[in-house]
Short mmCIF file of C-alpha atoms in Angstrom, two decimals:
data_model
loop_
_atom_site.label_atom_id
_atom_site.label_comp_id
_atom_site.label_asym_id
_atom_site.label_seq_id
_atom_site.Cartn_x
_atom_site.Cartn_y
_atom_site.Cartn_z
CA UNK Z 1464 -16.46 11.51 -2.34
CA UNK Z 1465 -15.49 12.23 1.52
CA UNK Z 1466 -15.42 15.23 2.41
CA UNK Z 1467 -12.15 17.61 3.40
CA UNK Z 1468 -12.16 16.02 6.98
CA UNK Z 1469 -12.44 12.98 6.42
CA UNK Z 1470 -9.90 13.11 3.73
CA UNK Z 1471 -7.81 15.03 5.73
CA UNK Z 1472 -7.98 12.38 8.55
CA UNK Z 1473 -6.58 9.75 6.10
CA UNK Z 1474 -3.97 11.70 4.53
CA UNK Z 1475 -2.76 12.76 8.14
CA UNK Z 1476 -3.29 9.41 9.53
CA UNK Z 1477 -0.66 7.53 6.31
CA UNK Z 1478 1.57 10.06 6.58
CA UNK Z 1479 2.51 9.53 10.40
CA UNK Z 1480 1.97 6.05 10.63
CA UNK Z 1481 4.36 5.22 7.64
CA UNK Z 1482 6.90 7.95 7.64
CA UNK Z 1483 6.20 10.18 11.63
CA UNK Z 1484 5.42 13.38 9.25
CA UNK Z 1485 2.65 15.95 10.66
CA UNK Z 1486 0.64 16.53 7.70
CA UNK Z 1487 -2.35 19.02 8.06
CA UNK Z 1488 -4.97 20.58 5.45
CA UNK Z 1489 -4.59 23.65 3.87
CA UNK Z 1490 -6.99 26.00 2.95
CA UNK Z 1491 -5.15 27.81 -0.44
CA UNK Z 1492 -5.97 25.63 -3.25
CA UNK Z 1493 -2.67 26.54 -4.58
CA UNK Z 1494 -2.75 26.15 -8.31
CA UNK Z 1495 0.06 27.00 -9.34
CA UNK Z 1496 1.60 23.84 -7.67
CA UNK Z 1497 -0.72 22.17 -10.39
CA UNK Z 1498 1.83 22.82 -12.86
CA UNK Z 1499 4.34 21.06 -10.62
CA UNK Z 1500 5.42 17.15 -10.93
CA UNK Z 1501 6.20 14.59 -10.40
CA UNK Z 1502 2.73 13.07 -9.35
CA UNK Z 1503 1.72 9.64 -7.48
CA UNK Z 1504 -1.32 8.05 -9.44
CA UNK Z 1505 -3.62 5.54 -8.65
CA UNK Z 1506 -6.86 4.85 -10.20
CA UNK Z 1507 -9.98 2.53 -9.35
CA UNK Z 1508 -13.14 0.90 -10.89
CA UNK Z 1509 -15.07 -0.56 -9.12
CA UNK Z 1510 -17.69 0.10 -7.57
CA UNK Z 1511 -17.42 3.51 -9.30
CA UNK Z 1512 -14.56 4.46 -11.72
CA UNK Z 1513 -12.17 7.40 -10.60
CA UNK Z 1514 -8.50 8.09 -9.62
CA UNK Z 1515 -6.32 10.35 -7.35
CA UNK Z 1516 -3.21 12.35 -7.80
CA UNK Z 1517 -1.00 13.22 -5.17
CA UNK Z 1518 1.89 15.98 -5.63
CA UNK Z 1519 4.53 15.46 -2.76
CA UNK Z 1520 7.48 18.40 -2.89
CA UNK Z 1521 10.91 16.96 -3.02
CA UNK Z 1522 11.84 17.89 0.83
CA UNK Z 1523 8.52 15.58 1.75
CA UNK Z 1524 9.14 13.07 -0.71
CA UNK Z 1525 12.58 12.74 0.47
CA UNK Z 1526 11.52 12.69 4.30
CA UNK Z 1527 8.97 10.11 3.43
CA UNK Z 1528 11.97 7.88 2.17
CA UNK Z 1529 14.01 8.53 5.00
CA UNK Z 1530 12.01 7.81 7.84
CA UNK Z 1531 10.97 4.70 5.97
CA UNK Z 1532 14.15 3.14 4.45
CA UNK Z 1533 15.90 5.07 8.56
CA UNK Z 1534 18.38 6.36 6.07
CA UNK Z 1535 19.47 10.20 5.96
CA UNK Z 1536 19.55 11.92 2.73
CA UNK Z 1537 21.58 11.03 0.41
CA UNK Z 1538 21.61 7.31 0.86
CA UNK Z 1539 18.41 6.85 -0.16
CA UNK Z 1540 18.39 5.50 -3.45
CA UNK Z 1541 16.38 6.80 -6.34
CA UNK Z 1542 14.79 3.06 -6.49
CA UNK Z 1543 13.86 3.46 -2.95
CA UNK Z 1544 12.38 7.19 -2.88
CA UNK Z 1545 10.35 6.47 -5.85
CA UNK Z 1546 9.59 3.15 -4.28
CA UNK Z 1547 8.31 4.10 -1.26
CA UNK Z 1548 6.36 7.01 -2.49
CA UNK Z 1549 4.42 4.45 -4.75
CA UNK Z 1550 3.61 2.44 -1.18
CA UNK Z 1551 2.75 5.09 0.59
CA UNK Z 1552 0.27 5.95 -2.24
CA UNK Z 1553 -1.16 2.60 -1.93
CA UNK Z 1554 -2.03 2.88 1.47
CA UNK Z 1555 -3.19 6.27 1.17
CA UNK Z 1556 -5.67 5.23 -1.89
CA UNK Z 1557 -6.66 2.15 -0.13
CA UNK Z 1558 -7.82 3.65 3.54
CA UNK Z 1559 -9.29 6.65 1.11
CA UNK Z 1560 -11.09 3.52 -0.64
CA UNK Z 1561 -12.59 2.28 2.58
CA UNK Z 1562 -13.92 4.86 4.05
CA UNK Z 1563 -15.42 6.04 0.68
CA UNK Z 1564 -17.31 2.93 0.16
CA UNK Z 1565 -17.31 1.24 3.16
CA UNK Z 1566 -16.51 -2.23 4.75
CA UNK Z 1567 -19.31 -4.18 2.89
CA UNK Z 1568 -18.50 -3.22 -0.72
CA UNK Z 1569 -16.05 -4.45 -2.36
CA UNK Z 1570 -13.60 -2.12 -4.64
CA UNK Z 1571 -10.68 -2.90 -6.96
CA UNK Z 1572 -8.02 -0.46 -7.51
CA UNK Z 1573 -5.42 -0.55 -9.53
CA UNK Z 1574 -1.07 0.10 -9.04
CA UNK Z 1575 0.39 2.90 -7.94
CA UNK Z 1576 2.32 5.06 -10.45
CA UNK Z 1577 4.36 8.17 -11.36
CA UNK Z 1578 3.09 10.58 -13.60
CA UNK Z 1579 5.75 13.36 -14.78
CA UNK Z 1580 2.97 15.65 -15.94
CA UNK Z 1581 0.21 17.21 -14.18
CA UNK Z 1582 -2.62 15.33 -14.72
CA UNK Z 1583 -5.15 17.42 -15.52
CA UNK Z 1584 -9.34 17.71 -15.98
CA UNK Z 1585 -9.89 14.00 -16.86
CA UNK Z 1586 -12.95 13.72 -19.46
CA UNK Z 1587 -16.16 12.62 -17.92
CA UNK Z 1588 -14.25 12.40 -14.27
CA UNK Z 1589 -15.18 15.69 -11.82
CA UNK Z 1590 -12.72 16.86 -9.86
CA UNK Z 1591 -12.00 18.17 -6.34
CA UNK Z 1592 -8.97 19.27 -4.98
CA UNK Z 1593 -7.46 18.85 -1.30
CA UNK Z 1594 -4.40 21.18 0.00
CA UNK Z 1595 -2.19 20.11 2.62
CA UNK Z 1596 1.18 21.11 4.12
CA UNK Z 1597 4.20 19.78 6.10
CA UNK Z 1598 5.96 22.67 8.07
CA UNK Z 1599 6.38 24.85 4.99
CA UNK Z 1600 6.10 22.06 2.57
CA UNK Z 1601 2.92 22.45 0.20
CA UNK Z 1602 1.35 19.13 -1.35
CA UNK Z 1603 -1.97 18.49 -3.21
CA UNK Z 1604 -4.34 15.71 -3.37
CA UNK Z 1605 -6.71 15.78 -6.23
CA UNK Z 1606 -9.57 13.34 -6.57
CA UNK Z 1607 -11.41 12.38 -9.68
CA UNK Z 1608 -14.64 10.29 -10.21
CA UNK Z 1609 -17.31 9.66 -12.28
CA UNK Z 1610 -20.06 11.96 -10.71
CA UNK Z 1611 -23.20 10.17 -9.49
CA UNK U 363 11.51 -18.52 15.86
CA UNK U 364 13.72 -20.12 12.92
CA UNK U 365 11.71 -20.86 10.08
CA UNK U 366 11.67 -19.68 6.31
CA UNK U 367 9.54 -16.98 5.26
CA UNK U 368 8.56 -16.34 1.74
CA UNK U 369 7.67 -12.51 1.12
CA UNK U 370 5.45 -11.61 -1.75
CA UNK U 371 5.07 -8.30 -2.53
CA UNK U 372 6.07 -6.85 -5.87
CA UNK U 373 7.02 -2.85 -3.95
CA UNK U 374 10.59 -3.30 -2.61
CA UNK U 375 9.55 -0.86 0.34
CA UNK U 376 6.62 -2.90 1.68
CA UNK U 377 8.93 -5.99 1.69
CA UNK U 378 11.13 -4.65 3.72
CA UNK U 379 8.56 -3.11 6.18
CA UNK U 380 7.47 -7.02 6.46
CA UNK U 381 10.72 -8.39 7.06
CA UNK U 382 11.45 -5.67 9.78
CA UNK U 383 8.05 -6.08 11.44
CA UNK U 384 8.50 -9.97 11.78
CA UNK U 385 12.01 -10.17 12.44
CA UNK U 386 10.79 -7.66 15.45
CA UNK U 387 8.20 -10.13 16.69
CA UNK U 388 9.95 -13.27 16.70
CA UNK U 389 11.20 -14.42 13.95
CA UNK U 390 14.76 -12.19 14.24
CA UNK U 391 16.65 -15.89 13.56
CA UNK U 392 14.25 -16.53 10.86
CA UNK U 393 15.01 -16.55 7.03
CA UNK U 394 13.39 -14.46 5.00
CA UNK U 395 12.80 -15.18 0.81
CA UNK U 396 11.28 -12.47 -1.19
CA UNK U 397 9.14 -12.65 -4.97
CA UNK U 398 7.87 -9.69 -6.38
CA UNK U 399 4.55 -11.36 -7.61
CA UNK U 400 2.80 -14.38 -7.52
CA UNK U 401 4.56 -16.06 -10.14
CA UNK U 402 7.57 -15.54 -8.81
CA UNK U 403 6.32 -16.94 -5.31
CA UNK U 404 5.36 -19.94 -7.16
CA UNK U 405 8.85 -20.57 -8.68
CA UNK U 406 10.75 -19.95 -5.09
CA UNK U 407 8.10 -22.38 -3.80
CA UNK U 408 8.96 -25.10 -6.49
CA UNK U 409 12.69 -25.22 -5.25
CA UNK U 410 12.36 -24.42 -1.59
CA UNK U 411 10.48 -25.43 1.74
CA UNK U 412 8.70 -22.78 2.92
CA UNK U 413 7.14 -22.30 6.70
CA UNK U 414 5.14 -18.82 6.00
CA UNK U 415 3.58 -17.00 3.05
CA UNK U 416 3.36 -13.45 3.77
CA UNK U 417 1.21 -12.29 0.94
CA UNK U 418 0.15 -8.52 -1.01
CA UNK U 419 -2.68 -8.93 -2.80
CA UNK U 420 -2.46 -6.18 -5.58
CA UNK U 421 0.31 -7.09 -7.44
CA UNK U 422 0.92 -7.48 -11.14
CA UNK U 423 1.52 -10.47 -13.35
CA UNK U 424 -0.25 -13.16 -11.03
CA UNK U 425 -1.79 -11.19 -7.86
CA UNK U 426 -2.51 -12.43 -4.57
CA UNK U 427 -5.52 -13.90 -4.77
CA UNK U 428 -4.29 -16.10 -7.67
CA UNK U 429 -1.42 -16.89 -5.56
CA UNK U 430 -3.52 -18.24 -2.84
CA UNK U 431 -6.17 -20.44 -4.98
CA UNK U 432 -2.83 -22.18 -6.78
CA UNK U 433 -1.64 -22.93 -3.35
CA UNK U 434 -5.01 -24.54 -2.23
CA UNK U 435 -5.18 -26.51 -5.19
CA UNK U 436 -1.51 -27.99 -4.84
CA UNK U 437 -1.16 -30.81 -2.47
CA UNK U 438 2.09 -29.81 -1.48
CA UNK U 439 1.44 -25.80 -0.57
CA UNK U 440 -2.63 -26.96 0.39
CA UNK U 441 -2.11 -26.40 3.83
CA UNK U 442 1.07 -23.75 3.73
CA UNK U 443 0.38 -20.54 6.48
CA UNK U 444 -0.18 -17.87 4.83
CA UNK U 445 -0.53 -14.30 6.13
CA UNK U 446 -2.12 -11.63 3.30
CA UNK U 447 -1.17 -8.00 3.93
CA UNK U 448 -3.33 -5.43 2.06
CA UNK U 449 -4.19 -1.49 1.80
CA UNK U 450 -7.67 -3.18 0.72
CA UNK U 451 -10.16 -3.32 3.47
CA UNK U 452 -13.89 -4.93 2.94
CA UNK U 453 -15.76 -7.65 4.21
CA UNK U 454 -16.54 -9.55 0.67
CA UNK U 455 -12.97 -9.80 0.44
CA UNK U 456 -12.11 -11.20 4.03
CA UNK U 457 -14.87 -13.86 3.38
CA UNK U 458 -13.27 -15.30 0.20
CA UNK U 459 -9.65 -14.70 2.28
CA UNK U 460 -11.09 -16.60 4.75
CA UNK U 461 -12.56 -19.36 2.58
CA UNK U 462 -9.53 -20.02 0.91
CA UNK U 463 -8.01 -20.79 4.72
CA UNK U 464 -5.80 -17.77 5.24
CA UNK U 465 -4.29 -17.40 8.58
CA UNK U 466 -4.50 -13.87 9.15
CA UNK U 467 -5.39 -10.97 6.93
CA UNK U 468 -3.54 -7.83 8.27
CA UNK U 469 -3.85 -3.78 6.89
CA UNK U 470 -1.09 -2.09 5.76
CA UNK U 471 0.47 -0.01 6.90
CA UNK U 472 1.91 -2.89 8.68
CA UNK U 473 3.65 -2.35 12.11
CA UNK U 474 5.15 -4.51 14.76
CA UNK U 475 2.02 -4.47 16.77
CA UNK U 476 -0.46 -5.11 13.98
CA UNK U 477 1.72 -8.60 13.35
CA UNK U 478 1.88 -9.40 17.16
CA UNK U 479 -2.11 -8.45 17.18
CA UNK U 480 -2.85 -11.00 14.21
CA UNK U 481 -0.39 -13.64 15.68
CA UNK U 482 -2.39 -16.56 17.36
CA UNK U 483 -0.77 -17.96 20.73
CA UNK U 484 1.67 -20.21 19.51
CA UNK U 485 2.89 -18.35 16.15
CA UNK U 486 1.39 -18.31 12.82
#
């Protein structure tokens, strides 16, 4: 896995290039948000099998929708917010992806989706977990993978 | 430019970031068709002429890649442009991009400048 700056780099690096949010790293690893939902999901196997979970609060998930779709709040369709939270996740996963294995090795990963529950220890998978915040806004990025 | 753009991406949200970054760099009078996957790209492409491919890869049904060997192998689409935009980022899969005659491979999150960056002199 990267470590919290690197990962912290990407995460900060999707979430003002696609929506012009300032996202920074926490440092509380807030459990009880890991009773929260909904979470984005995306999982990957190859060259190593593992997945990540992102919990987005619904004032972020709704600014990520608006400053992509440039509509305010309440025009943003259910269709689009859950939409655009799925591509967002994508590009997240994939620049996490690259930097995690590099240029030369090729990876597969799979389709972004929306779990209602939270996720969970994952059997055989370890598991490290990555705080951030927008203004007040708390979020969580949890990454699983097969350990080495 | 006025030409006819086929978008394939099956997330609504990414298709629209594609037609906005285009239509921002040149191609505002151009017409844009959209498929959510590659089979769908395939049927639009049956019925219509199209000037561009603007390609995801990870899709589901028929995914990019797919996509882009059918269109080699037909002699109509052979030598169709076709632009892939992906969140995927090695060198492997540039080379077989590449080998299968793309005209520009381009990382998402796509912006204005990335497209005007990838665009050779002339258009795509």
């Amino acid at each position: 896995m990267l470590n919290e700056s690197q990962v912290e780099e990407a995460v900060r690096m999707t979430f003002e290039e696609m929506a012009f949010l300032d996202v920074v790293a926490g440092t509380d690893p807030m459990t009880s948000l890991l009773q929260e939902g909904p979470w984005l999901f995306l999982a990957y196997t190859r060259p190593k099998s593992g997945s990540f979970a992102l919990f987005l609060p619904k004032a972020t998930r709704y600014a990520v929708a608006e400053a992509i779709y440039g509509e305010d709040r309440g025009e943003v369709t259910s269709t689009q917010l859950d939409d655009s939270l799925l591509e967002l996740m994508n590009v997240l996963v994939g620049r996490l992806l690259t930097r995690r294995f590099g240029v030369g090795t090729a990876y597969s990963m799979g389709l972004p989706t929306v779990l209602f529950d939270f996720p969970g220890d994952i059997p055989g998978f370890s598991r490290k977990v990555f705080p951030f915040h927008n203004d007040e806004n708390e979020m969580i990025l949890i990454w699983y993978e097969v350990p080495a | 430019m006025n030409r006819t753009i086929l978008i394939v991406d099956d997330s609504e949200t990414s298709r629209m970031i594609i037609r906005k970054c285009f239509s921002m760099t040149g191609d505002e009078d151009s017409t844009f068709l959209e498929a959510e996957d590659g089979i769908r790209a395939l049927s639009t492409l049956a019925d219509q002429t199209v000037d561009l491919v603007v390609t995801d890869l990870n899709m589901p049904r028929m995914d990019g890649m797919t996509l882009l060997r059918k269109l080699r192998k037909s002699e109509r689409t052979r030598h169709l442009a076709v632009v892939v935009i992906s969140s995927m980022g090695n060198d492997h899969l540039d080379q077989e991009l590449h080998a299968l005659d793309v005209t520009a491979i381009i990382r998402k999150p796509l912006t204005p400048a990335k497209v005007r960056e990838a665009c050779p002199a002339g258009g795509f």
